[in-house]
C-alpha positions as a LaTeX table, in Angstrom:
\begin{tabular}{lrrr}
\hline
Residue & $x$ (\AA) & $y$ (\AA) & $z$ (\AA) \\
\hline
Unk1 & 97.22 & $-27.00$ & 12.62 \\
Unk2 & 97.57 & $-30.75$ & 13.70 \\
Unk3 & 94.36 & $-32.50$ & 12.96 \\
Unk4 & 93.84 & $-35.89$ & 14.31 \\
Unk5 & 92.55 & $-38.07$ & 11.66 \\
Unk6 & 89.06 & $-38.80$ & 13.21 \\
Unk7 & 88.56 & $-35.20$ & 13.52 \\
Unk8 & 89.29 & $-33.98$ & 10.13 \\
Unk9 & 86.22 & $-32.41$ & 8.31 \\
Unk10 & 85.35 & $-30.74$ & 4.78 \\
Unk11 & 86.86 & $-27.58$ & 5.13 \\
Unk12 & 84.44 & $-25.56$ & 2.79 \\
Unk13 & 81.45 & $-27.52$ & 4.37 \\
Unk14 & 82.69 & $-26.79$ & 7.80 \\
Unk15 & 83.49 & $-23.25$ & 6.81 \\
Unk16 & 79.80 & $-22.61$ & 5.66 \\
Unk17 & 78.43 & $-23.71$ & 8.57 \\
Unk18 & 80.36 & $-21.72$ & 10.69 \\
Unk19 & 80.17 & $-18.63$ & 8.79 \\
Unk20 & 76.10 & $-19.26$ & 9.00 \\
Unk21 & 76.70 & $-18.69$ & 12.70 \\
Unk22 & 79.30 & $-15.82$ & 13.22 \\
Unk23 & 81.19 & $-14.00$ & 10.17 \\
Unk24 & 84.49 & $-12.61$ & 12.91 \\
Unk25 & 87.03 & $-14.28$ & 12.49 \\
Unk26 & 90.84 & $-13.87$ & 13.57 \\
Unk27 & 93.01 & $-12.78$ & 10.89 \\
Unk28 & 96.82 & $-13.79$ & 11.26 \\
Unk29 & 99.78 & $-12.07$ & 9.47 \\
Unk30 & 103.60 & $-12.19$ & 9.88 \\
Unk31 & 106.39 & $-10.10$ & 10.14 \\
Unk32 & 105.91 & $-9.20$ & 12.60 \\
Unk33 & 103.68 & $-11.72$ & 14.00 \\
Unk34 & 99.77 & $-9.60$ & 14.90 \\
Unk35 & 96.44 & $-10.39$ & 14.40 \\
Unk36 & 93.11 & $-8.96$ & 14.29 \\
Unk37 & 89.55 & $-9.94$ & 14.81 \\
Unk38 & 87.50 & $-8.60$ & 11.38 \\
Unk39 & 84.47 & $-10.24$ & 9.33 \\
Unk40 & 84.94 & $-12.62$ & 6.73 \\
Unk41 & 82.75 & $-13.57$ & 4.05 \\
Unk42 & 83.08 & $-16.62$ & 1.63 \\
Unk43 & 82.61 & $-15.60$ & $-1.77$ \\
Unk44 & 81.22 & $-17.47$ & $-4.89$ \\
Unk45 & 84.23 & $-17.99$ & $-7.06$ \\
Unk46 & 84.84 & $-20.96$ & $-9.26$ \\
Unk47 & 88.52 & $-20.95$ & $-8.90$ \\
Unk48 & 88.83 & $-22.28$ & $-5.16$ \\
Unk49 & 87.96 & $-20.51$ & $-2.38$ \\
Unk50 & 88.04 & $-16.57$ & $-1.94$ \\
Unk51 & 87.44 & $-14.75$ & 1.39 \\
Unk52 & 86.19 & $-11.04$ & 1.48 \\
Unk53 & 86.77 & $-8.62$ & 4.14 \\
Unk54 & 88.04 & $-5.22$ & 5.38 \\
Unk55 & 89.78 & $-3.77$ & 8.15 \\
Unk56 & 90.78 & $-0.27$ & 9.43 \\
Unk57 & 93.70 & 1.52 & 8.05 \\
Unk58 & 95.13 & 2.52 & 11.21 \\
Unk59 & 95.32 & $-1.18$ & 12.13 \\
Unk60 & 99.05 & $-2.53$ & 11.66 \\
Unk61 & 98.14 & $-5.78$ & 10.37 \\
Unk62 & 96.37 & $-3.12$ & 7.43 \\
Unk63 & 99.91 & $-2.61$ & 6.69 \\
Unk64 & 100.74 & $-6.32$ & 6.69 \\
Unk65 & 98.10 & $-7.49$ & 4.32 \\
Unk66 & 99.14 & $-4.82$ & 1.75 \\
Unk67 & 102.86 & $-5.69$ & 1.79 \\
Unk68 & 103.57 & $-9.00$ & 2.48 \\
Unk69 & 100.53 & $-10.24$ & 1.03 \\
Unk70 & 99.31 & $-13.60$ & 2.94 \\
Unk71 & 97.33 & $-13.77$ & 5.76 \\
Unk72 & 95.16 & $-16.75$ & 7.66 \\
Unk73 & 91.83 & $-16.81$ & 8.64 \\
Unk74 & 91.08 & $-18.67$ & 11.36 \\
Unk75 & 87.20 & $-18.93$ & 12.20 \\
Unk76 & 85.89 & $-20.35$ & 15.52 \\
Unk77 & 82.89 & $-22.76$ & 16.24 \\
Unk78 & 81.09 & $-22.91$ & 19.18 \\
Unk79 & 83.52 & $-25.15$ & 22.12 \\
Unk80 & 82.72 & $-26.49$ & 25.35 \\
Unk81 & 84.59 & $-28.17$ & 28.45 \\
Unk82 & 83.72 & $-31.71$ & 29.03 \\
Unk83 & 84.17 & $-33.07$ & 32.47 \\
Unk84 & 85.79 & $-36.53$ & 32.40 \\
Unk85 & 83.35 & $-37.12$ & 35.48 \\
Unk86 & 80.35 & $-37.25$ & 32.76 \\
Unk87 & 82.16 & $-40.90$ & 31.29 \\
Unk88 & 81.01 & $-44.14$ & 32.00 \\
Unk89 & 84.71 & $-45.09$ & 30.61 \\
Unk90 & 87.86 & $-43.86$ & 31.76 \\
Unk91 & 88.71 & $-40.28$ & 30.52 \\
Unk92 & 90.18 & $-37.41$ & 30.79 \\
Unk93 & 88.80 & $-33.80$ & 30.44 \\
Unk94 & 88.77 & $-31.91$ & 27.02 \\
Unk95 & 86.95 & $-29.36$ & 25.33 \\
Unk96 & 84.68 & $-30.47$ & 21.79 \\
Unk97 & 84.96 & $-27.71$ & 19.70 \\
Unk98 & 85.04 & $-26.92$ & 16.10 \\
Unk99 & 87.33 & $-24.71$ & 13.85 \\
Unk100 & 88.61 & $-23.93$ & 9.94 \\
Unk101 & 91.88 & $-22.34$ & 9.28 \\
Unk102 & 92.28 & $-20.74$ & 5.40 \\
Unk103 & 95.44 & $-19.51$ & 4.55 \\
Unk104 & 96.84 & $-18.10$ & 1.05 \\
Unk105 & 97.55 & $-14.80$ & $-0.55$ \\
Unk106 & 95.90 & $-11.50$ & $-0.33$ \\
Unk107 & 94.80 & $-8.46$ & $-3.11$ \\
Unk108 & 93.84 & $-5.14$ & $-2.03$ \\
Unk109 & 90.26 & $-4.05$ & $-3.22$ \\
Unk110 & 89.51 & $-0.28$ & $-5.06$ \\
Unk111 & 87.26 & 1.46 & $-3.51$ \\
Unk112 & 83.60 & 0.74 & $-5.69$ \\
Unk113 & 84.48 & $-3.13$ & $-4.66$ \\
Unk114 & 84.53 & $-2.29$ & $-0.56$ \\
Unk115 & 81.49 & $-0.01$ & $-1.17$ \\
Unk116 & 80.40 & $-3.85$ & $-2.48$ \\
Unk117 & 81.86 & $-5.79$ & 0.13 \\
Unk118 & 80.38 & $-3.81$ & 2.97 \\
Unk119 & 77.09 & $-2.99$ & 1.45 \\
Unk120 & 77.37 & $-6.93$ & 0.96 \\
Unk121 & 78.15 & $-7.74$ & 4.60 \\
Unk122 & 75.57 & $-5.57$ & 6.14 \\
Unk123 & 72.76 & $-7.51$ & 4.02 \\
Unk124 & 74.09 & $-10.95$ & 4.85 \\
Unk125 & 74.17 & $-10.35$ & 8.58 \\
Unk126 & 70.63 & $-8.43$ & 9.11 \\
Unk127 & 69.17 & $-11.19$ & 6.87 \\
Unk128 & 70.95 & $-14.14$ & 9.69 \\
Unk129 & 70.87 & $-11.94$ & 12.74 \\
Unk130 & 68.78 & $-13.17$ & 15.46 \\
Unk131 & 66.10 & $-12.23$ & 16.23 \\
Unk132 & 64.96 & $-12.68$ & 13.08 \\
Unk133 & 61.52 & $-11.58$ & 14.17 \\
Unk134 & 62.49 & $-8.01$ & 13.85 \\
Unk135 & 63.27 & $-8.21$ & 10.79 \\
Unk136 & 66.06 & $-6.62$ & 8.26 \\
Unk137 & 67.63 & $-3.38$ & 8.76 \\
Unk138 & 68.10 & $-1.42$ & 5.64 \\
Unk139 & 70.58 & 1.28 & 4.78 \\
Unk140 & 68.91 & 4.22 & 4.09 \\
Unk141 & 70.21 & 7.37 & 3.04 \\
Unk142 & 71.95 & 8.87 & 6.23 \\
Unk143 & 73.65 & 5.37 & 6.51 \\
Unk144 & 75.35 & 5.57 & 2.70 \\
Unk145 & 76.08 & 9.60 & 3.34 \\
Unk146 & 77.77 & 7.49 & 6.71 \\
Unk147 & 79.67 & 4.40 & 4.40 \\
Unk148 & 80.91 & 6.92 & 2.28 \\
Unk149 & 82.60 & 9.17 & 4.81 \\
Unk150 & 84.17 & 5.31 & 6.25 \\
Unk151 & 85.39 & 4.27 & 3.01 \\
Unk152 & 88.93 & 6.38 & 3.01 \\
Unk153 & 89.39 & 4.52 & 6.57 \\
Unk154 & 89.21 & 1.20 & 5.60 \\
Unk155 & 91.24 & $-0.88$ & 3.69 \\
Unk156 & 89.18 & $-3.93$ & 1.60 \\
Unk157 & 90.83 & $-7.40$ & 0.68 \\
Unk158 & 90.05 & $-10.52$ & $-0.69$ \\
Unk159 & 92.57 & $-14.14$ & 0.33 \\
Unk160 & 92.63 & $-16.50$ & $-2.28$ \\
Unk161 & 92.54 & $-19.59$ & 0.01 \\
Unk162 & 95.70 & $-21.97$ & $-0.71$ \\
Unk163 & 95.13 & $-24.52$ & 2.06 \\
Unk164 & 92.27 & $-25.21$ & 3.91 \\
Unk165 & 92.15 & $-27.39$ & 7.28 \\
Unk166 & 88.93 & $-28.40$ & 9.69 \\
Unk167 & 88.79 & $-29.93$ & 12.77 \\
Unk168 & 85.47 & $-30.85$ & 14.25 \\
Unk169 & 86.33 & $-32.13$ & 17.49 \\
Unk170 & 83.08 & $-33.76$ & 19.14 \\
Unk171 & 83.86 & $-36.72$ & 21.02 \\
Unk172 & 84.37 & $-39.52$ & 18.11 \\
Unk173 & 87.14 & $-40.91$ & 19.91 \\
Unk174 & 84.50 & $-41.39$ & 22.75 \\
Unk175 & 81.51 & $-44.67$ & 23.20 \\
Unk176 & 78.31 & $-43.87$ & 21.99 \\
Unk177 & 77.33 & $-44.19$ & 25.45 \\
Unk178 & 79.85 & $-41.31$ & 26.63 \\
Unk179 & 78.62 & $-39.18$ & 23.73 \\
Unk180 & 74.81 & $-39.77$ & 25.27 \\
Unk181 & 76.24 & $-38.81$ & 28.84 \\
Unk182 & 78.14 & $-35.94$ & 27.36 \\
Unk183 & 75.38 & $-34.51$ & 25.63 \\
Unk184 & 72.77 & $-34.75$ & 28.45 \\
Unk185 & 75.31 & $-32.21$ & 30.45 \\
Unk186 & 75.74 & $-29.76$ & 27.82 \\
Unk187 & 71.84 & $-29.40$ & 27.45 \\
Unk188 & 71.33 & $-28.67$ & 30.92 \\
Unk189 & 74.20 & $-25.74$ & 31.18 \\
Unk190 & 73.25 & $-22.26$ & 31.18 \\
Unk191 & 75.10 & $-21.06$ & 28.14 \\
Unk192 & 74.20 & $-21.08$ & 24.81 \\
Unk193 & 77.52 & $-22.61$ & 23.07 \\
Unk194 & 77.51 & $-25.71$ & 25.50 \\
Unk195 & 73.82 & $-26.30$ & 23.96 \\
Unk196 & 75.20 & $-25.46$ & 20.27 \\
Unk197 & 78.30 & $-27.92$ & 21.07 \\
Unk198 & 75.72 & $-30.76$ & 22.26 \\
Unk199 & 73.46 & $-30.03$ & 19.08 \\
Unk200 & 76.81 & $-30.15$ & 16.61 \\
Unk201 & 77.25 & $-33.55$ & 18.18 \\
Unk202 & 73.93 & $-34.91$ & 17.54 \\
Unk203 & 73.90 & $-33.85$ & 14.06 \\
Unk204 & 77.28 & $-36.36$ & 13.54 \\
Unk205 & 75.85 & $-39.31$ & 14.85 \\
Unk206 & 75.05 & $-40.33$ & 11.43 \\
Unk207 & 77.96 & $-42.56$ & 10.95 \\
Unk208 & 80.22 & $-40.27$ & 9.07 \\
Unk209 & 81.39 & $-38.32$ & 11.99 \\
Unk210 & 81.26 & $-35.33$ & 9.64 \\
Unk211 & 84.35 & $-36.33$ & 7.56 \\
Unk212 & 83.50 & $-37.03$ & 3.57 \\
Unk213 & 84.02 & $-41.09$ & 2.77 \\
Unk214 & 85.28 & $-41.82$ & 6.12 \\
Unk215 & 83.17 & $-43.66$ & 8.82 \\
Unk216 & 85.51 & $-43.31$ & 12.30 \\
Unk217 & 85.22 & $-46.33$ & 14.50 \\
Unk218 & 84.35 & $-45.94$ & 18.43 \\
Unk219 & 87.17 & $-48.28$ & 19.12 \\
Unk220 & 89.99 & $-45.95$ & 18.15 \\
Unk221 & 93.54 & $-47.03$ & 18.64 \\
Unk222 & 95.03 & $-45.57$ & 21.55 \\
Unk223 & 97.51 & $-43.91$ & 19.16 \\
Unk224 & 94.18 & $-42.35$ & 17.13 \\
Unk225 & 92.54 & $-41.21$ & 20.29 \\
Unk226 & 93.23 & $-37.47$ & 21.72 \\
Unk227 & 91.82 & $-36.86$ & 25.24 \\
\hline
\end{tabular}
């Protein structure tokens, strides 16, 4: 992935944001080229970063992770369109959007460490779900009787992450006063990830433009700036 310089954010910071919000991510593989759309967890690990997951047997890109043994994970943010209309200077339109892309090599898990895993993913999710006010679904014991019968259909891995890339694209290359404009538009639309996209924005206007020991300037070089 090309990442324009005043885009570029912390991968792992960008990745636990975004796995705070939504665990699915698209899972790549080659030869042939498929993917697949399968939860992810980040795992504690003090060697670099290790994904979790699992995916169905019956899938083809199953067969890929097992044999060729790399994969990339490629986890989504929320985007939206912005008009060039909402400027004050001249612009184009674009979409601000955010996105991490982990790539390195894959292991197969036995079958006691995707009991884990999924046992693992369940909790995570109920505890983050919204509404929270409902509170946590457990698994009980129809649920494990349930698991169990799964486990034989399901194929567990873990991809020890070999290069990590971010791009948190919202609006640096844009005046403060654009940003404003920008932001005022997103609140007022009728879907939630224009609102989440408006909110990510706010939350970089603390100078750092969300990239570690880097402060972006509004007066990019035209060279710097991507519409």
């Amino acid at each position: 992935m090309w990442i324009n310089p005043l885009f570029e954010v912390d991968a792992l910071d960008e990745l636990r944001q975004l796995l705070a919000e939504n665990s699915l991510a698209t899972l790549v593989v080659e030869s042939p080229l498929r993917a697949a759309h399968v939860p992810i967890l980040l795992e504690d690990s003090a060697e670099g970063i290790l994904l979790s997951g699992h995916i169905t047997r019956s899938d083809p890109v199953e067969r890929s992770i097992r044999e060729e043994g790399e994969a990339l994970a490629i986890f989504h943010g929320p985007r939206a369109y912005v008009s060039a209309g909402w400027y004050d200077d001249p612009g184009l339109p674009t979409y601000n959007f955010s996105v991490v892309h982990l790539a390195g090599t894959t292991t197969m898990m036995d079958k006691d460490a995707l009991r884990e895993h999924l046992t693992d993913l369940v909790r995570r999710e109920e505890i983050q779900k919204d509404p929270k006010s409902e509170g946590a679904w457990e698994m009980d014991a129809t649920a494990r009787q349930r698991l169990e019968k799964l486990l034989p259909l399901v194929s567990g891995f873990w991809i020890r992450v070999e290069k990590a890339q971010a791009k948190a694209k919202m609006g640096q290359n844009r005046s403060a006063d654009d940003r404003d404009r920008t932001r005022d538009h997103l609140d007022g639309a009728a879907g939630l990830e224009p609102r989440e996209v408006s909110a990510r924005m706010g939350a970089m206007e603390d100078g750092t433009g969300g990239r570690r020991g880097v402060t972006p300037t509004v007066a990019a070089t035209a060279r710097q700036k991507e519409q």
